[in-house]
GROMACS .gro file of C-alpha atoms in nm:
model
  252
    1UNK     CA    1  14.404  -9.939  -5.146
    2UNK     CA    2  14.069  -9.842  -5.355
    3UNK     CA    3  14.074  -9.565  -5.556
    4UNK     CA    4  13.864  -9.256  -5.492
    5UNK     CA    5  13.582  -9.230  -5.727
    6UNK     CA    6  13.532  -8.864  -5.859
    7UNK     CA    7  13.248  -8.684  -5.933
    8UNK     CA    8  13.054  -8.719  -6.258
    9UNK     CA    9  13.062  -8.399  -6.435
   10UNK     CA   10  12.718  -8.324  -6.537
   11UNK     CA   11  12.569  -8.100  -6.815
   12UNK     CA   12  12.478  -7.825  -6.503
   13UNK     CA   13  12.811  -7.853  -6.344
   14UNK     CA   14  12.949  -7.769  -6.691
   15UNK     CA   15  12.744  -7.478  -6.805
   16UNK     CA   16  12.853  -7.304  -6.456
   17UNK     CA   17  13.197  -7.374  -6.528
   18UNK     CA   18  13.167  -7.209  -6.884
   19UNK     CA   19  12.975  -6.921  -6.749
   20UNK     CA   20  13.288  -6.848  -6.502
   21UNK     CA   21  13.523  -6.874  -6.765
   22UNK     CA   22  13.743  -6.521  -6.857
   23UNK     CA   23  13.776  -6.480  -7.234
   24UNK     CA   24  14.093  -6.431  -7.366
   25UNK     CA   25  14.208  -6.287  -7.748
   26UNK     CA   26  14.349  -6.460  -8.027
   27UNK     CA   27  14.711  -6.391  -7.913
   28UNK     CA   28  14.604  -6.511  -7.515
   29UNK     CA   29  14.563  -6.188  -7.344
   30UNK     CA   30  14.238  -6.128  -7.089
   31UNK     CA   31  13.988  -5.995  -7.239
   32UNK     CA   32  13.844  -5.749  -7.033
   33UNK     CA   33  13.490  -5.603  -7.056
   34UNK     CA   34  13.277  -5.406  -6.887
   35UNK     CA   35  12.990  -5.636  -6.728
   36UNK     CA   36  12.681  -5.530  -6.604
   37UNK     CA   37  12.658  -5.819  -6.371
   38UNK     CA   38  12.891  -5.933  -6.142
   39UNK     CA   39  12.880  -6.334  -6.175
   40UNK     CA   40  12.747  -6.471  -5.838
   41UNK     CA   41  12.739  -6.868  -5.923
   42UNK     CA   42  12.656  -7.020  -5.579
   43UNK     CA   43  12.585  -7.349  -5.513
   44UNK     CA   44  12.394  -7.580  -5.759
   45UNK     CA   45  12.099  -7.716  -5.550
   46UNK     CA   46  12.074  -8.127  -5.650
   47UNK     CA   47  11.718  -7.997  -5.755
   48UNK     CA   48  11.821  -7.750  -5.952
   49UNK     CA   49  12.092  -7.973  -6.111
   50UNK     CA   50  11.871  -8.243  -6.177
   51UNK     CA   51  11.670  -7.999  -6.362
   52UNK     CA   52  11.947  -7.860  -6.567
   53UNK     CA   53  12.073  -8.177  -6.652
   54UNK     CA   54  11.696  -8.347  -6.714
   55UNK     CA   55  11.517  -8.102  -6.886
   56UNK     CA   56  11.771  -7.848  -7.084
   57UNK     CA   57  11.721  -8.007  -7.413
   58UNK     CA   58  11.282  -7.891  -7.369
   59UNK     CA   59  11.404  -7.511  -7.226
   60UNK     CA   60  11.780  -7.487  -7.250
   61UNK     CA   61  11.900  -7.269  -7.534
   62UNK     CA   62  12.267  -7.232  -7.610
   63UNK     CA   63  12.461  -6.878  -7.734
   64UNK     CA   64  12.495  -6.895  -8.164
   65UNK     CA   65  12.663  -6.671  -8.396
   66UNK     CA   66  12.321  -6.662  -8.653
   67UNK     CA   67  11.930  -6.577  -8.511
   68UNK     CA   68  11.708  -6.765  -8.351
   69UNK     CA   69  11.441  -6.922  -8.502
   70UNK     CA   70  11.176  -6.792  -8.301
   71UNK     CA   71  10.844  -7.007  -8.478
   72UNK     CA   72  11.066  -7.324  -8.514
   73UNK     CA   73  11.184  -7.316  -8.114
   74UNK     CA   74  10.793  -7.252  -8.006
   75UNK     CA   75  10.583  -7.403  -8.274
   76UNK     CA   76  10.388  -7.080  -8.320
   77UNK     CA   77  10.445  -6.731  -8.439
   78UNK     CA   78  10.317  -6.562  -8.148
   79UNK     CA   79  10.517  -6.287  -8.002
   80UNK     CA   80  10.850  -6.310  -7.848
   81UNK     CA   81  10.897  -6.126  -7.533
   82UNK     CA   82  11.248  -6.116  -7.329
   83UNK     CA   83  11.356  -6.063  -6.992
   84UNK     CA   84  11.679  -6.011  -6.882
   85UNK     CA   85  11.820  -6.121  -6.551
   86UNK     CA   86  11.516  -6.297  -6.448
   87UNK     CA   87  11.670  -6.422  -6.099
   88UNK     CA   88  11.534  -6.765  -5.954
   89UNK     CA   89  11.247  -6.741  -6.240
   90UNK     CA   90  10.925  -6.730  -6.015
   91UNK     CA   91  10.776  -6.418  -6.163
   92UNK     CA   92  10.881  -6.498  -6.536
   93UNK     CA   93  10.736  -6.871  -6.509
   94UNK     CA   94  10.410  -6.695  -6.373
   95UNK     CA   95  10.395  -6.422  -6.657
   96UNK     CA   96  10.453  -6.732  -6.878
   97UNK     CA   97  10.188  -6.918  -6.709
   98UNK     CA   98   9.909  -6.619  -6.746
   99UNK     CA   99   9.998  -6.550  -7.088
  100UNK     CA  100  10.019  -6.875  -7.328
  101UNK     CA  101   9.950  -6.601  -7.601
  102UNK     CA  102  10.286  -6.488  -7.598
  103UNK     CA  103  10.633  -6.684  -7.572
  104UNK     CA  104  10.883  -6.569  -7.338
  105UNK     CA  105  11.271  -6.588  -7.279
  106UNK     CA  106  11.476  -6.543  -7.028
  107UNK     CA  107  11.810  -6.510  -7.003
  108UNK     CA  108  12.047  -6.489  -6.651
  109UNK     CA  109  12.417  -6.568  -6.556
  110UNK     CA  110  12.326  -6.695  -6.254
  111UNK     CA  111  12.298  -7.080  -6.273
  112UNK     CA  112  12.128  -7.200  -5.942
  113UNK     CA  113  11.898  -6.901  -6.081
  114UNK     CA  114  11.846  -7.092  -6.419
  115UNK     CA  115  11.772  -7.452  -6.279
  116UNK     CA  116  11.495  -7.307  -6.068
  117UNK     CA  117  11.369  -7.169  -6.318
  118UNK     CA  118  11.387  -7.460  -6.527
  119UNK     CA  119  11.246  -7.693  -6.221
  120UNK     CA  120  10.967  -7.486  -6.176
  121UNK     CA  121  10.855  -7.453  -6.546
  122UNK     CA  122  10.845  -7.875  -6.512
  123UNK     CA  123  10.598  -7.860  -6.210
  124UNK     CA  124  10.382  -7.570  -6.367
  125UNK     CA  125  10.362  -7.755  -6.749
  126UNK     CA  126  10.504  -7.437  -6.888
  127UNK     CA  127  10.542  -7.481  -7.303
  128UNK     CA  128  10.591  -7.116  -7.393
  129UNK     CA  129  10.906  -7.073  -7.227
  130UNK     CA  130  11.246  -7.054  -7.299
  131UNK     CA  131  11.604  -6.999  -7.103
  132UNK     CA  132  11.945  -6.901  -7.168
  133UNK     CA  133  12.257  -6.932  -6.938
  134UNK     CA  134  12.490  -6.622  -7.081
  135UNK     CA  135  12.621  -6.280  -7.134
  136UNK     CA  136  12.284  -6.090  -7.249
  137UNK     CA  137  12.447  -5.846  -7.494
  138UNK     CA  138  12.642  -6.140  -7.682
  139UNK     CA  139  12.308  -6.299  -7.727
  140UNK     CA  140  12.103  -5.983  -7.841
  141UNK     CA  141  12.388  -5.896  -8.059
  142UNK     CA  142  12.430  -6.231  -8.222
  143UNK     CA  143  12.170  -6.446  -8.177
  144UNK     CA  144  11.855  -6.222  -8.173
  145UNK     CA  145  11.707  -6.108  -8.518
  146UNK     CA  146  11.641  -5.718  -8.535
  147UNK     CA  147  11.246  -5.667  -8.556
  148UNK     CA  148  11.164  -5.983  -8.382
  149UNK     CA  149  11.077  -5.918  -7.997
  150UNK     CA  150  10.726  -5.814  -7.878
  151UNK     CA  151  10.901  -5.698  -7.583
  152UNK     CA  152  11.177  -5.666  -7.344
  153UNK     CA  153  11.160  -5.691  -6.952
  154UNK     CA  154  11.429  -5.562  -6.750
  155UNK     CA  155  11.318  -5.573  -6.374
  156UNK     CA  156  11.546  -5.499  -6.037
  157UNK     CA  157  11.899  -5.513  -6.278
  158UNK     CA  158  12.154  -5.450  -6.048
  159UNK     CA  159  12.200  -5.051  -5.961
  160UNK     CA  160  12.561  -5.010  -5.914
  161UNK     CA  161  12.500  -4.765  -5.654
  162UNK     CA  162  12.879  -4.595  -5.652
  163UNK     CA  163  12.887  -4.356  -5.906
  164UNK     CA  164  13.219  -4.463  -6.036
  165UNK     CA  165  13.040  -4.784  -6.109
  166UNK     CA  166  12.742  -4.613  -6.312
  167UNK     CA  167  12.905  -4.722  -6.647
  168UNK     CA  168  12.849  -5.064  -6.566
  169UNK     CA  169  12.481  -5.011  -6.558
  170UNK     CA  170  12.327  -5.246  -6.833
  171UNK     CA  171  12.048  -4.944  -6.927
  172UNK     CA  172  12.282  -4.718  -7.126
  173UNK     CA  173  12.198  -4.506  -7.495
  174UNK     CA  174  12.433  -4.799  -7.652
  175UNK     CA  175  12.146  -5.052  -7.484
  176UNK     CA  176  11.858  -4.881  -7.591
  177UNK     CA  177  11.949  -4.847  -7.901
  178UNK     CA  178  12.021  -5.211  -7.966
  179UNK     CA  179  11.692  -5.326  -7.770
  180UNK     CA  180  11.481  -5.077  -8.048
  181UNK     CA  181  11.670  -5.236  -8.337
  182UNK     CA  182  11.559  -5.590  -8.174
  183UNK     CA  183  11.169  -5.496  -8.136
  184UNK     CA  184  10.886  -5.512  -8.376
  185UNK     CA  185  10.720  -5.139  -8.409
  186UNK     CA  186  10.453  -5.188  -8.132
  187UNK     CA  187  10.726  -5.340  -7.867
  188UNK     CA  188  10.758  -5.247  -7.524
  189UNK     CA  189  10.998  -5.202  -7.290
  190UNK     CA  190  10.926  -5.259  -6.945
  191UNK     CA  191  11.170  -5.217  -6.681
  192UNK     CA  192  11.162  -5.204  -6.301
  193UNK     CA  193  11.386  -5.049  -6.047
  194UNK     CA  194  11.401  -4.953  -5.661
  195UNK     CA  195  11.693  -4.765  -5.672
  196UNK     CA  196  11.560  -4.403  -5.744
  197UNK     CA  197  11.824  -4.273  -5.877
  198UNK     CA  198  11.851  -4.573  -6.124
  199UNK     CA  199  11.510  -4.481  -6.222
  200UNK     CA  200  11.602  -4.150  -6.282
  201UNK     CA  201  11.868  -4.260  -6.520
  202UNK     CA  202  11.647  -4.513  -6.662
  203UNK     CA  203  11.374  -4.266  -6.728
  204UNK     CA  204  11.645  -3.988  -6.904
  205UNK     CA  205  11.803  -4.272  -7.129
  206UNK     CA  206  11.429  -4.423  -7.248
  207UNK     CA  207  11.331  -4.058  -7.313
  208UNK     CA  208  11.614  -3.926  -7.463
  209UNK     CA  209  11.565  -4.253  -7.707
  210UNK     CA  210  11.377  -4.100  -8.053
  211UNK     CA  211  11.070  -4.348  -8.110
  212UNK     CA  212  10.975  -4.459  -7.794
  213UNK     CA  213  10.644  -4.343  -7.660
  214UNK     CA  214  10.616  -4.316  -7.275
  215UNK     CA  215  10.291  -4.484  -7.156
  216UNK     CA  216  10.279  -4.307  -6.797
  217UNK     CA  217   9.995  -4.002  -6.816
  218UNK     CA  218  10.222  -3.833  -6.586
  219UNK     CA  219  10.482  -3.864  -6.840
  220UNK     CA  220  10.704  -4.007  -6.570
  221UNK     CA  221  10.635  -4.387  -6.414
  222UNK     CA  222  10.296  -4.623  -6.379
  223UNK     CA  223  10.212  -4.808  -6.046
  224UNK     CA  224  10.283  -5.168  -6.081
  225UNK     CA  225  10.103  -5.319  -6.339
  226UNK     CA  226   9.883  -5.631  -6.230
  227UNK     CA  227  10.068  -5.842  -6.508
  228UNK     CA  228  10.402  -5.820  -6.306
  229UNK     CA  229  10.384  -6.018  -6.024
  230UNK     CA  230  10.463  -5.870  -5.663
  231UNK     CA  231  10.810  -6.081  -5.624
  232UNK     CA  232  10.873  -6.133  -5.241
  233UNK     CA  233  11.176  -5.852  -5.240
  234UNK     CA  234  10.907  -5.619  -5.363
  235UNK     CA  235  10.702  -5.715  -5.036
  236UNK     CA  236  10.966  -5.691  -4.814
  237UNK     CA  237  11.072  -5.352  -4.930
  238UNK     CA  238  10.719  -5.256  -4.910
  239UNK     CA  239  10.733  -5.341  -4.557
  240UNK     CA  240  11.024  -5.165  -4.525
  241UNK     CA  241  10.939  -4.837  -4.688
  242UNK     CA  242  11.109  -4.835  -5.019
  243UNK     CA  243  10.966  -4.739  -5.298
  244UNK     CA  244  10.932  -4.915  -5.658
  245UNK     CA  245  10.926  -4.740  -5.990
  246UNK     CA  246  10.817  -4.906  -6.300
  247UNK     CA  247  10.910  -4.779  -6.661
  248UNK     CA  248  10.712  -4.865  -6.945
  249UNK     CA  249  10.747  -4.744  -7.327
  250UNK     CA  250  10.604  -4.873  -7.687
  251UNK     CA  251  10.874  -4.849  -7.973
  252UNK     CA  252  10.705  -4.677  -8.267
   0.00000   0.00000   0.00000
C-alpha cells in the first residue's frame, strides 16, 4: 500500500495558523482579551498563497518587541502613513500607487485579505508599501516608535452594532490616545464609517481628544475626499441609500 503524501506546509498556511492561535499566560491559562475584530480566516486562494509565500520577504513584516525602522524598511525618510484593517487591499495599493511621496502600511488579521493585497502590489510595481498579518494594538504598542507616523487610516472598522458589544469598538479614548503618541505634530487621522451611530462615537472620542484639530468647516464630517478611493461596498451602499461619513483631524 503507498503512503498518502501530505500537504506541504507553506509560509501562508503558517502565518494563518499563528494568527488563529489563543494566547495563553505563563502558568497556561487563556488569555482572554477584548478584540476589536472577530478573526474571519477563510480560505487561502492558491493566488493569494502563492503570493504570501513568493513575495513576503519584499512586503511581509513580522510583529517585534523594539520599533521599526521606518528609513531602513523603505529606503527613504518620507512619511509613514498606516491603515488599519485594510480588507482585500484594493484601495490601500491604489493610495500607495497615487502617492509614491509617502510610504504606507497596512496591517489586517485577515489572511486571504493580506495575500491580495500582497498579489496585487506585485502586478501594480508597488515599492512604497508595506503589510503586516497581526493584532494592531500589539504592533502600535511595541513595534511602532511614538512621533513617527504621518498618518493613520481607519476606514469601515467593524461597528459592533449591539450595544453590549460597543466596548469592543477599536476607536476608544485608550486608542486615541495611543494613535497621538504614535504621530508626528502635523499627523492626521482619517477614519471612515457607515454606521451612523459609529460615527457619532467616532466624532465624540476624536473631539473629546486635546490636540486634535477637526478639519470639517462644519465642525462635524467632510464628503469623501478624492484621495480615498470609492471601494465597491461604498457603491453598493450608495445604491442602496446608506450614507458614508468620513472623519478627518491633524494632531497638533
Amino acid at each position: 500500500m503507498s503512503e498518502v503524501t501530505q500537504p506541504q506546509t507553506t509560509f501562508a498556511d503558517q502565518k494563518r495558523k499563528t494568527v488563529e492561535t489563543a494566547e495563553f499566560t505563563a502558568d497556561g491559562r487563556y488569555m482572554r482579551k477584548v478584540r476589536s475584530f472577530v478573526l474571519r480566516t477563510g480560505r487561502l486562494s492558491e493566488y493569494q498563497k502563492n503570493a504570501m509565500n513568493n513575495y513576503w520577504a519584499d512586503f511581509g513584516l513580522e510583529y517585534q518587541d523594539t520599533p521599526f525602522d521606518f528609513n531602513a524598511i523603505y529606503g527613504n525618510d518620507n512619511p509613514v502613513v498606516l491603515e488599519i484593517g485594510f480588507g482585500m487591499g484594493t484601495s490601500l495599493v491604489e493610495m500607495a500607487k497615487n502617492n509614491p511621496q509617502r510610504n504606507y502600511l497596512g496591517i489586517e488579521v485577515h489572511t486571504p485579505g493580506v495575500g491580495a493585497c500582497v498579489a496585487l502590489a506585485v502586478q501594480e510595481k508597488i515599492t512604497n508599501l508595506r503589510v503586516i498579518c497581526h493584532d494592531a494594538m500589539e504592533i502600535l504598542r511595541d513595534s511602532i516608535a511614538d512621533n513617527s507616523l504621518g498618518g493613520l487610516q481607519l476606514f469601515f472598522p467593524d461597528p459592533w452594532q449591539k450595544s453590549k458589544h460597543h466596548k469592543r469598538r477599536i476607536v476608544q479614548p485608550e486608542f486615541i490616545r495611543l494613535i497621538q503618541q504614535k504621530l508626528k505634530c502635523g499627523g492626521f487621522i482619517h477614519m471612515a464609517t457607515d454606521w451612523q451611530n459609529y460615527a457619532e462615537h467616532m466624532l465624540e472620542t476624536l473631539q473629546n481628544s486635546a490636540g486634535l484639530a477637526n478639519q470639517s468647516p462644519t465642525g462635524d464630517y467632510i464628503p469623501r475626499p478624492d484621495f480615498r478611493p470609492l471601494t465597491k461596498f461604498e457603491q453598493r451602499g450608495q445604491k442602496l441609500g446608506h450614507g458614508v461619513w468620513d472623519l478627518y483631524f491633524i494632531y497638533r
